[in-house]
PDB file of C-alpha atoms in Angstrom:
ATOM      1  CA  UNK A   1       0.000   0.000   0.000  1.00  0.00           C
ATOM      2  CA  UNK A   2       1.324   3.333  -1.173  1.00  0.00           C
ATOM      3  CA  UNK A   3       1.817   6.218   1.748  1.00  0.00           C
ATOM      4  CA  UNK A   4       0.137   9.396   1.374  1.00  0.00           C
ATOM      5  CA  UNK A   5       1.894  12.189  -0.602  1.00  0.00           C
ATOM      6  CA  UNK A   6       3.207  14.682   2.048  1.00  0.00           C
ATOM      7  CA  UNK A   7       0.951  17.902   1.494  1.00  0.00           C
ATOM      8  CA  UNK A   8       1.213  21.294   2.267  1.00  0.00           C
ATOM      9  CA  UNK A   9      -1.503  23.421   1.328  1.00  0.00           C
ATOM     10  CA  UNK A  10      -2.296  27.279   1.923  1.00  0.00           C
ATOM     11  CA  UNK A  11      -5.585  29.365   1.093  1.00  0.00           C
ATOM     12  CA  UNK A  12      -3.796  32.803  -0.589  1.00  0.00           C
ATOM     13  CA  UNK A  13      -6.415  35.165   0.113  1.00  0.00           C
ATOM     14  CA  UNK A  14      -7.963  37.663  -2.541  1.00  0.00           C
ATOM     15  CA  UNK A  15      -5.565  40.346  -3.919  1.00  0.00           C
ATOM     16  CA  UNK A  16      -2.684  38.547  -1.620  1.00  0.00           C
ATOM     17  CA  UNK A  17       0.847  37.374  -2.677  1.00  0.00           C
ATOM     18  CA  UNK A  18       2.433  34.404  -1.694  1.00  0.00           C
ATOM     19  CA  UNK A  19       5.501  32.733  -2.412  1.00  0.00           C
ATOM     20  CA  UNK A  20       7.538  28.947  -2.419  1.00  0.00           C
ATOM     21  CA  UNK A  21      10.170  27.280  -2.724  1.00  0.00           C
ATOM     22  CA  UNK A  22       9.405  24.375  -4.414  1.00  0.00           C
ATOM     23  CA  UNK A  23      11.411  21.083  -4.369  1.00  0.00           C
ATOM     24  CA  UNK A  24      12.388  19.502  -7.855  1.00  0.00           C
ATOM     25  CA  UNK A  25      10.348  16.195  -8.750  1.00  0.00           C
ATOM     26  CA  UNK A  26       7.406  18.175  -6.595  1.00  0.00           C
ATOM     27  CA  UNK A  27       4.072  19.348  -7.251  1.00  0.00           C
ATOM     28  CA  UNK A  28       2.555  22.666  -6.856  1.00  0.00           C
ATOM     29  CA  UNK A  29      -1.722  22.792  -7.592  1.00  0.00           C
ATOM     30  CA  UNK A  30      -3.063  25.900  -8.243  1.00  0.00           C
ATOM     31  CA  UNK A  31      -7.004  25.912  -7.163  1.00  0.00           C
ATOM     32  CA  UNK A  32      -9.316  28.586  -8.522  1.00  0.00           C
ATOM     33  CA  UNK A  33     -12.057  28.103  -5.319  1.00  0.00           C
ATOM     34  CA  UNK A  34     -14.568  30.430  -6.576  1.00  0.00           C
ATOM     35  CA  UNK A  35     -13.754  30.466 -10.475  1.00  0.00           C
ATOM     36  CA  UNK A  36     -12.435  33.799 -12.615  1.00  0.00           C
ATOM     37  CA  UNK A  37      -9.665  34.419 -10.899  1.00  0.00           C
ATOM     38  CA  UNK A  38      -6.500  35.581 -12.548  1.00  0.00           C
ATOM     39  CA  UNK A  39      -3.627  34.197 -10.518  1.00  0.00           C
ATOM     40  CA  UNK A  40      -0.079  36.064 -11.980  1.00  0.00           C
ATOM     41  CA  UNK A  41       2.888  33.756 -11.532  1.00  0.00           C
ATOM     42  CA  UNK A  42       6.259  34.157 -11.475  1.00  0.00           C
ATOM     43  CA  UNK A  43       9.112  31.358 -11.306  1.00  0.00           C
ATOM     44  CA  UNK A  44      13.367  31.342 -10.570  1.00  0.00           C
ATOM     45  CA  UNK A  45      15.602  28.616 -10.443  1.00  0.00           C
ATOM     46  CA  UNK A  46      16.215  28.859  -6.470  1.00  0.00           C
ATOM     47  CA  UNK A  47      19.955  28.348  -6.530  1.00  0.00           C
ATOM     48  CA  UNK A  48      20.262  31.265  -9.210  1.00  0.00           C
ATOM     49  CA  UNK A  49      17.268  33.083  -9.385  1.00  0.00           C
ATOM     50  CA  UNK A  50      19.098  34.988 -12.600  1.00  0.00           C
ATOM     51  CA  UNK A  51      17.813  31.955 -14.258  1.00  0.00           C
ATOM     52  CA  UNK A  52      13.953  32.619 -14.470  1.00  0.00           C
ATOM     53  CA  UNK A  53      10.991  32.439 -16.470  1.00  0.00           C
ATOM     54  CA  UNK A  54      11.074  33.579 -20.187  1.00  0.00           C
ATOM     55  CA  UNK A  55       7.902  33.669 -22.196  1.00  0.00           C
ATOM     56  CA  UNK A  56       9.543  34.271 -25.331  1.00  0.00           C
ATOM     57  CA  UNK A  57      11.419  31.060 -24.671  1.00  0.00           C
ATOM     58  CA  UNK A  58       8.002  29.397 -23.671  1.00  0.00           C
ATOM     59  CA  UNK A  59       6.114  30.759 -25.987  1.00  0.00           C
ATOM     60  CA  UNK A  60       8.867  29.466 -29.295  1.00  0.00           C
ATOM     61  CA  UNK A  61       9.593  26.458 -27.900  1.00  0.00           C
ATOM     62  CA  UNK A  62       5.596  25.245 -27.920  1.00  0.00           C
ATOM     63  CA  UNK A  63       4.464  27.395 -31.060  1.00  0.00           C
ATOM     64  CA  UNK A  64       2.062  28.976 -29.214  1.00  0.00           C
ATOM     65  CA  UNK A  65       1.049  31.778 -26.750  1.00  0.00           C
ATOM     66  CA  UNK A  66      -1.649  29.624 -24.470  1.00  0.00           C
ATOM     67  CA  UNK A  67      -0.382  27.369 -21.939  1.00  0.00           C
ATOM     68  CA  UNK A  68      -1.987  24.053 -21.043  1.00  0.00           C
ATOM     69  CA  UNK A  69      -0.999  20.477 -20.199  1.00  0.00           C
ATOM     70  CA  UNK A  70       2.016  20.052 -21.196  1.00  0.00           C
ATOM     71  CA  UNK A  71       3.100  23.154 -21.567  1.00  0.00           C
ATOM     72  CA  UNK A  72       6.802  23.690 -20.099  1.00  0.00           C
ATOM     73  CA  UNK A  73       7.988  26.923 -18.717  1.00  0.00           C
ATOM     74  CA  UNK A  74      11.600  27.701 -19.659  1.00  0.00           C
ATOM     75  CA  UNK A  75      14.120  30.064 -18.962  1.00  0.00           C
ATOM     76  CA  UNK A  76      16.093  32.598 -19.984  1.00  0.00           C
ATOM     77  CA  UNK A  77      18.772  29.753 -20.771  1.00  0.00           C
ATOM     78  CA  UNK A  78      16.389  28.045 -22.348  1.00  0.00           C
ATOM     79  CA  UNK A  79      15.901  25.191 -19.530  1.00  0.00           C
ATOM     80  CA  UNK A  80      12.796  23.673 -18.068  1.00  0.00           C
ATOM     81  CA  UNK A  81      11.832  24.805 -14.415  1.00  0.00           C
ATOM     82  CA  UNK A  82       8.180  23.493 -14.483  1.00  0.00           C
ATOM     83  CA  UNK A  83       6.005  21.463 -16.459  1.00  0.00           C
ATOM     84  CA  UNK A  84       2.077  21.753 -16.506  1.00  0.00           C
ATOM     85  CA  UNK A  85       1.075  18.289 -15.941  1.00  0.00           C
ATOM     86  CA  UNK A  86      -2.334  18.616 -15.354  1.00  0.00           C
ATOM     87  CA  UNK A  87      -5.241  21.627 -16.350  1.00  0.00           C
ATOM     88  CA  UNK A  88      -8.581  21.163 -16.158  1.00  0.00           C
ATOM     89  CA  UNK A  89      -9.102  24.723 -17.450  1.00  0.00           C
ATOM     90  CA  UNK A  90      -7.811  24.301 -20.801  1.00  0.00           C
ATOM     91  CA  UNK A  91      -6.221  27.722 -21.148  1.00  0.00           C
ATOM     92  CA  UNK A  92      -3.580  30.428 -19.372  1.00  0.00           C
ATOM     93  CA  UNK A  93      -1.752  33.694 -20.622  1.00  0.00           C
ATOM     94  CA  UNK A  94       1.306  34.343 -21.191  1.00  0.00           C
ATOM     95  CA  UNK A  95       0.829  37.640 -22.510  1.00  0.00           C
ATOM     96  CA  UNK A  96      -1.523  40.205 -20.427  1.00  0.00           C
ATOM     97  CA  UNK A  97       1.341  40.741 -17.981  1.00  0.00           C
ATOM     98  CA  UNK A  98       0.870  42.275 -14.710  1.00  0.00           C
ATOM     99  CA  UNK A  99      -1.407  44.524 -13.755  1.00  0.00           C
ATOM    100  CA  UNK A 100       0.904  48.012 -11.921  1.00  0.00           C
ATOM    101  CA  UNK A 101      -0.517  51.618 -10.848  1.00  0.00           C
ATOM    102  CA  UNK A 102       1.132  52.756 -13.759  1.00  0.00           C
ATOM    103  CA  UNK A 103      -0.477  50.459 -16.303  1.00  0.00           C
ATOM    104  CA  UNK A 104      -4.014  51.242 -14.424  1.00  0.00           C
ATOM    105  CA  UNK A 105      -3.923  54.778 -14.667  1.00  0.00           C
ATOM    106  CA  UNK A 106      -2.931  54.612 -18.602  1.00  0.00           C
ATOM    107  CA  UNK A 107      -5.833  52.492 -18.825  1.00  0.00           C
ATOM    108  CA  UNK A 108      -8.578  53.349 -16.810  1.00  0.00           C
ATOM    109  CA  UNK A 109      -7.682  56.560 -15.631  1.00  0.00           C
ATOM    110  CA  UNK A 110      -5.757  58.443 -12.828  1.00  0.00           C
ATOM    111  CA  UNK A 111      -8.221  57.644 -10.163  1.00  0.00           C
ATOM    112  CA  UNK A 112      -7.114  54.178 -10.304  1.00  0.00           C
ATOM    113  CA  UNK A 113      -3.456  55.405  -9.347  1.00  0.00           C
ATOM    114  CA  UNK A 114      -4.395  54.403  -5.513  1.00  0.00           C
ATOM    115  CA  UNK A 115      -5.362  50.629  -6.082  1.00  0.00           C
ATOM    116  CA  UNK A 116      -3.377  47.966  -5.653  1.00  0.00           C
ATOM    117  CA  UNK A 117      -1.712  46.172  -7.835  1.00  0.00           C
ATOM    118  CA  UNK A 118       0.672  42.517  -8.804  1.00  0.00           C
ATOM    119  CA  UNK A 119       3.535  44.386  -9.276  1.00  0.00           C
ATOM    120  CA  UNK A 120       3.243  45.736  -5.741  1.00  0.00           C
ATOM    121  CA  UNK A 121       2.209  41.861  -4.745  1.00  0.00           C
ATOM    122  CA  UNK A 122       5.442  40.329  -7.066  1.00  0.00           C
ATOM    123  CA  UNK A 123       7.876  43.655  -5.478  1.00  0.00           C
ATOM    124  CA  UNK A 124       6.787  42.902  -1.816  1.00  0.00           C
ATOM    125  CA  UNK A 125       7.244  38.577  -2.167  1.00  0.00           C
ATOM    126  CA  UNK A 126      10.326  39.148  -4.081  1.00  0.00           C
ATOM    127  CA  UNK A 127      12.043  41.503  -1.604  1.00  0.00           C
ATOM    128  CA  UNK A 128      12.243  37.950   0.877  1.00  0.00           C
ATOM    129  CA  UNK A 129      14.424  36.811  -1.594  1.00  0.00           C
ATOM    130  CA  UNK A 130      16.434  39.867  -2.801  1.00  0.00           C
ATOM    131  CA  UNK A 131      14.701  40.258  -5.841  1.00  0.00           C
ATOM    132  CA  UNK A 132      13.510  43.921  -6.921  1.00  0.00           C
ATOM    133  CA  UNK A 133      12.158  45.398  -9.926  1.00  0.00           C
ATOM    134  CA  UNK A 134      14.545  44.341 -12.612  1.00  0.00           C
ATOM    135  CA  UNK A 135      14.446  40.611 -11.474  1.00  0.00           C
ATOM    136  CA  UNK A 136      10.296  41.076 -12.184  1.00  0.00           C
ATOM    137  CA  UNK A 137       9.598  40.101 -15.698  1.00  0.00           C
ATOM    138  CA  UNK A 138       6.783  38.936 -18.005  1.00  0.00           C
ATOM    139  CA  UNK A 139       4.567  36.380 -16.343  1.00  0.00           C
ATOM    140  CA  UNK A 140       2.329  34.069 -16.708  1.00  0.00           C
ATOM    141  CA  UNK A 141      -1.943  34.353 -15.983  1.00  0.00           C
ATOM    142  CA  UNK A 142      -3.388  31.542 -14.613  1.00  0.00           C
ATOM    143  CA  UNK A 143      -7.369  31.479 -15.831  1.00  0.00           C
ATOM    144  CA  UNK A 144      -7.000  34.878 -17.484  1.00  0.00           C
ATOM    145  CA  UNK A 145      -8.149  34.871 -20.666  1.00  0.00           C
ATOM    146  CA  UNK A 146      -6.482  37.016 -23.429  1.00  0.00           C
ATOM    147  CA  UNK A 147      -7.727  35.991 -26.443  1.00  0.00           C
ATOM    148  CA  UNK A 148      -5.688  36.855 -29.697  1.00  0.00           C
ATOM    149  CA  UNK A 149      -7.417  38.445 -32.695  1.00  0.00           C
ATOM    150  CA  UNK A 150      -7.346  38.041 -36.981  1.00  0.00           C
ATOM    151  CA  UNK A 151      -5.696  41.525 -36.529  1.00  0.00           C
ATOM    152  CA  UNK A 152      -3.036  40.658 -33.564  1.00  0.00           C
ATOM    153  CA  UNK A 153      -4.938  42.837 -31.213  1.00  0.00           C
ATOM    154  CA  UNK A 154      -5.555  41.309 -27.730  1.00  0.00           C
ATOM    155  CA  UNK A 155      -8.628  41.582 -25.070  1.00  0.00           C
ATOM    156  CA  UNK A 156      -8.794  40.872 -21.327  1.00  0.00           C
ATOM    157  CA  UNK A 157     -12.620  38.974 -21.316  1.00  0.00           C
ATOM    158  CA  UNK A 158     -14.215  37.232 -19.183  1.00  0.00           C
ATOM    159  CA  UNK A 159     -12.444  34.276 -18.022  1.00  0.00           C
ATOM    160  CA  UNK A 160     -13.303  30.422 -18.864  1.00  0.00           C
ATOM    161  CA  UNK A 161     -12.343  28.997 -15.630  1.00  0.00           C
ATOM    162  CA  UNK A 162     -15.242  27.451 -12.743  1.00  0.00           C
ATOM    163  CA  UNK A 163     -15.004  26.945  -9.053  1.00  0.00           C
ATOM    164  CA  UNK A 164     -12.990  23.669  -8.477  1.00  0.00           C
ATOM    165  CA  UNK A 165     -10.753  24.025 -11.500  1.00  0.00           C
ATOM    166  CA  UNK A 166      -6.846  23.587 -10.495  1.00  0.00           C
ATOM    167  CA  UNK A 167      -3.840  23.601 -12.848  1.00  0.00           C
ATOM    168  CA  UNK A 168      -0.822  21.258 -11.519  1.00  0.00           C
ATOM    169  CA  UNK A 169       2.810  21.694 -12.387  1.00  0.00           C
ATOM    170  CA  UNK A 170       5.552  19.746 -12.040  1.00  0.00           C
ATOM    171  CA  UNK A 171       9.241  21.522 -10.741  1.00  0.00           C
ATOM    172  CA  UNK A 172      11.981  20.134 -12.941  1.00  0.00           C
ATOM    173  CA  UNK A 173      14.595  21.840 -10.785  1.00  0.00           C
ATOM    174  CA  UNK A 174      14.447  23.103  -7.533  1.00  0.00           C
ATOM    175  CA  UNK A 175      12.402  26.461  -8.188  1.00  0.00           C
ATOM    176  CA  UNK A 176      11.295  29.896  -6.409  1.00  0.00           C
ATOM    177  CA  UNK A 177       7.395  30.616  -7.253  1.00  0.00           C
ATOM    178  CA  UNK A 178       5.948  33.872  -6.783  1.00  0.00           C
ATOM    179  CA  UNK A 179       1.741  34.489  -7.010  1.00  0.00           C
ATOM    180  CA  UNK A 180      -0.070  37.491  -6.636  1.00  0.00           C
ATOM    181  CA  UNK A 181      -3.264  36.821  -6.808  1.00  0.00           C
ATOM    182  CA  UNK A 182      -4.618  39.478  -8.794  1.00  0.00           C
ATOM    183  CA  UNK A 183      -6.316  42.652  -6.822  1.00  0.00           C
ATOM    184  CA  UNK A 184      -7.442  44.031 -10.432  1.00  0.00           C
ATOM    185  CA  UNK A 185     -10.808  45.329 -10.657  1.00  0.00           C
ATOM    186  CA  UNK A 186     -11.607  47.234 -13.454  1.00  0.00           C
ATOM    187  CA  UNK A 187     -11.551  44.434 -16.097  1.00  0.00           C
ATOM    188  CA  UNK A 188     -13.234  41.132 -15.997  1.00  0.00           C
ATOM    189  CA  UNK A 189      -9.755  38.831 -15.357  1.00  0.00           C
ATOM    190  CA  UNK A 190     -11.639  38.574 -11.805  1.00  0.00           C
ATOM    191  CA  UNK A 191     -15.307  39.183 -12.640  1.00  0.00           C
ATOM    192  CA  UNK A 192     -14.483  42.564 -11.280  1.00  0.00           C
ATOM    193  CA  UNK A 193     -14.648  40.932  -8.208  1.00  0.00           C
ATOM    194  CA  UNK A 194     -11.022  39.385  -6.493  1.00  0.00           C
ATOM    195  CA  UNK A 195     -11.529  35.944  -4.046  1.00  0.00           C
ATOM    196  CA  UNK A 196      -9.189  33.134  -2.463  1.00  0.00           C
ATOM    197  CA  UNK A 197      -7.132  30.516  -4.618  1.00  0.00           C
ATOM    198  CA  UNK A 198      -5.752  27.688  -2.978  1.00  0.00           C
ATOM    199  CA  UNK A 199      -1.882  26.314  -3.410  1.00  0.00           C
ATOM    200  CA  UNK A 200      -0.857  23.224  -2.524  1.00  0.00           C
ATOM    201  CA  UNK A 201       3.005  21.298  -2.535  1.00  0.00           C
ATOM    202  CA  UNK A 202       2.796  17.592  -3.074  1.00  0.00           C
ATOM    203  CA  UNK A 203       6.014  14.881  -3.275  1.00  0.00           C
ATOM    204  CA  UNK A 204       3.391  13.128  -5.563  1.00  0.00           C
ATOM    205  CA  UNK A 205       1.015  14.344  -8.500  1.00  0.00           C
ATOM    206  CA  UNK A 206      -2.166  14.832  -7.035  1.00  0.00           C
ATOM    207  CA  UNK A 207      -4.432  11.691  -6.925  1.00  0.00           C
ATOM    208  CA  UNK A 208      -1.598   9.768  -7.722  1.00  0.00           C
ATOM    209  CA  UNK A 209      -1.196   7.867  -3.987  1.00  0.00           C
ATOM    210  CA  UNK A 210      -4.947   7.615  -3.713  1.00  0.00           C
ATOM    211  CA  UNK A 211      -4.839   5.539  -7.283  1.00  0.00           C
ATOM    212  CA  UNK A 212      -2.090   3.465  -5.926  1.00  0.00           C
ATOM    213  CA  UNK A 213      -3.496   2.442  -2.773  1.00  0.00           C
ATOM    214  CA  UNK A 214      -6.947   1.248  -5.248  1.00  0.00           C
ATOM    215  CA  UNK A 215      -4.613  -0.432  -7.449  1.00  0.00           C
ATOM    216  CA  UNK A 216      -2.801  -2.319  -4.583  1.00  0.00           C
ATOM    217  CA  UNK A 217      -6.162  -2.450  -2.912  1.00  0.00           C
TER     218      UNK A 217
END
């Protein structure tokens, strides 16, 4: 009979950060609890966190700007630090970026300049690590959906994700992640309305103990 994966799980509350070091060979599950919620994502190698997450890298090496099962994120050098082994969303962005005071007042006005934002989330996570702005780069958006147009233009819509859904990803080297979970409010990447995601570290892929244990049964 197969032992339980060890498990360590954490609710990230609505407009929060949170960060991880996450072991290689280990499993990080991203929950969307209440469904359309954009959940910006960040990820370092955590022995040399000048080796991080490239989407241009990503994005060439799959021929394509969505990320699903099977997707890989790669670095700047071009190696893998995590592997999307399971979605049961379908689709993620890699190009919407993060959401800053800056980018909110250009977009929907000065007002805006007060609210908060992920690059505050991603600057104030980082700093535990020594990171600042120039280690911040394009990230990825879990359950945001930015579809692409004929014309190459691109829209923040409302999302296609549902309570319950999770995407799982597998670290292929030991790794530093780093969530905000997005505070925005004046698109629809969060129905206009931020709530809790759940994270959760696993030695095994989710489900897979439970399936052992049956097959042993």
């Amino acid at each position: 009979m197969t032992s339980a994966p060890i498990s360590d799980s954490v609710i990230i509350p609505a407009r929060a950060p949170w960060s991880a070091l996450v072991p290689v060979g280990s499993y990080l599950t991203l929950t969307d609890l209440y469904g359309n919620q954009a959940v910006d994502f960040l990820v370092y190698d955590a022995h040399d966190t000048a080796v991080r997450y490239s989407a241009p890298d990503t994005i060439h090496a799959q021929g394509g700007v969505f990320l699903t099962t099977g997707s890989v994120l790669l670095s700047n050098e071009h190696t893998p630090l995590m592997t999307v082994t399971e979605d049961t969303c379908g689709r993620h962005d890699t190009l919407g970026g993060a959401c800053s005071k800056e980018s909110n007042t250009l977009r929907y006005g000065h007002h805006t300049w007060s609210q908060y934002a992920c690059m505050d989330n991603f600057l104030i996570e980082g700093a535990r690590y020594g990171l600042g702005p120039r280690d911040l780069v394009p990230n990825v958006n879990w359950y945001m959906n930015v579809p692409v147009e004929q014309d190459g233009t691109l829209g923040i819509v409302d999302g296609l994700s549902a309570p319950g859904l999770r995407v799982t990803l597998r670290a292929e080297t030991d790794v530093l992640v780093l969530v905000s979970n997005c505070p925005q409010i004046n698109n629809p990447c969060n129905g206009f309305d931020p709530t809790a995601v759940e994270a959760t570290i696993t030695t095994e892929a989710p489900g897979a103990g439970s399936q052992a244990s049956e097959a042993n049964g």
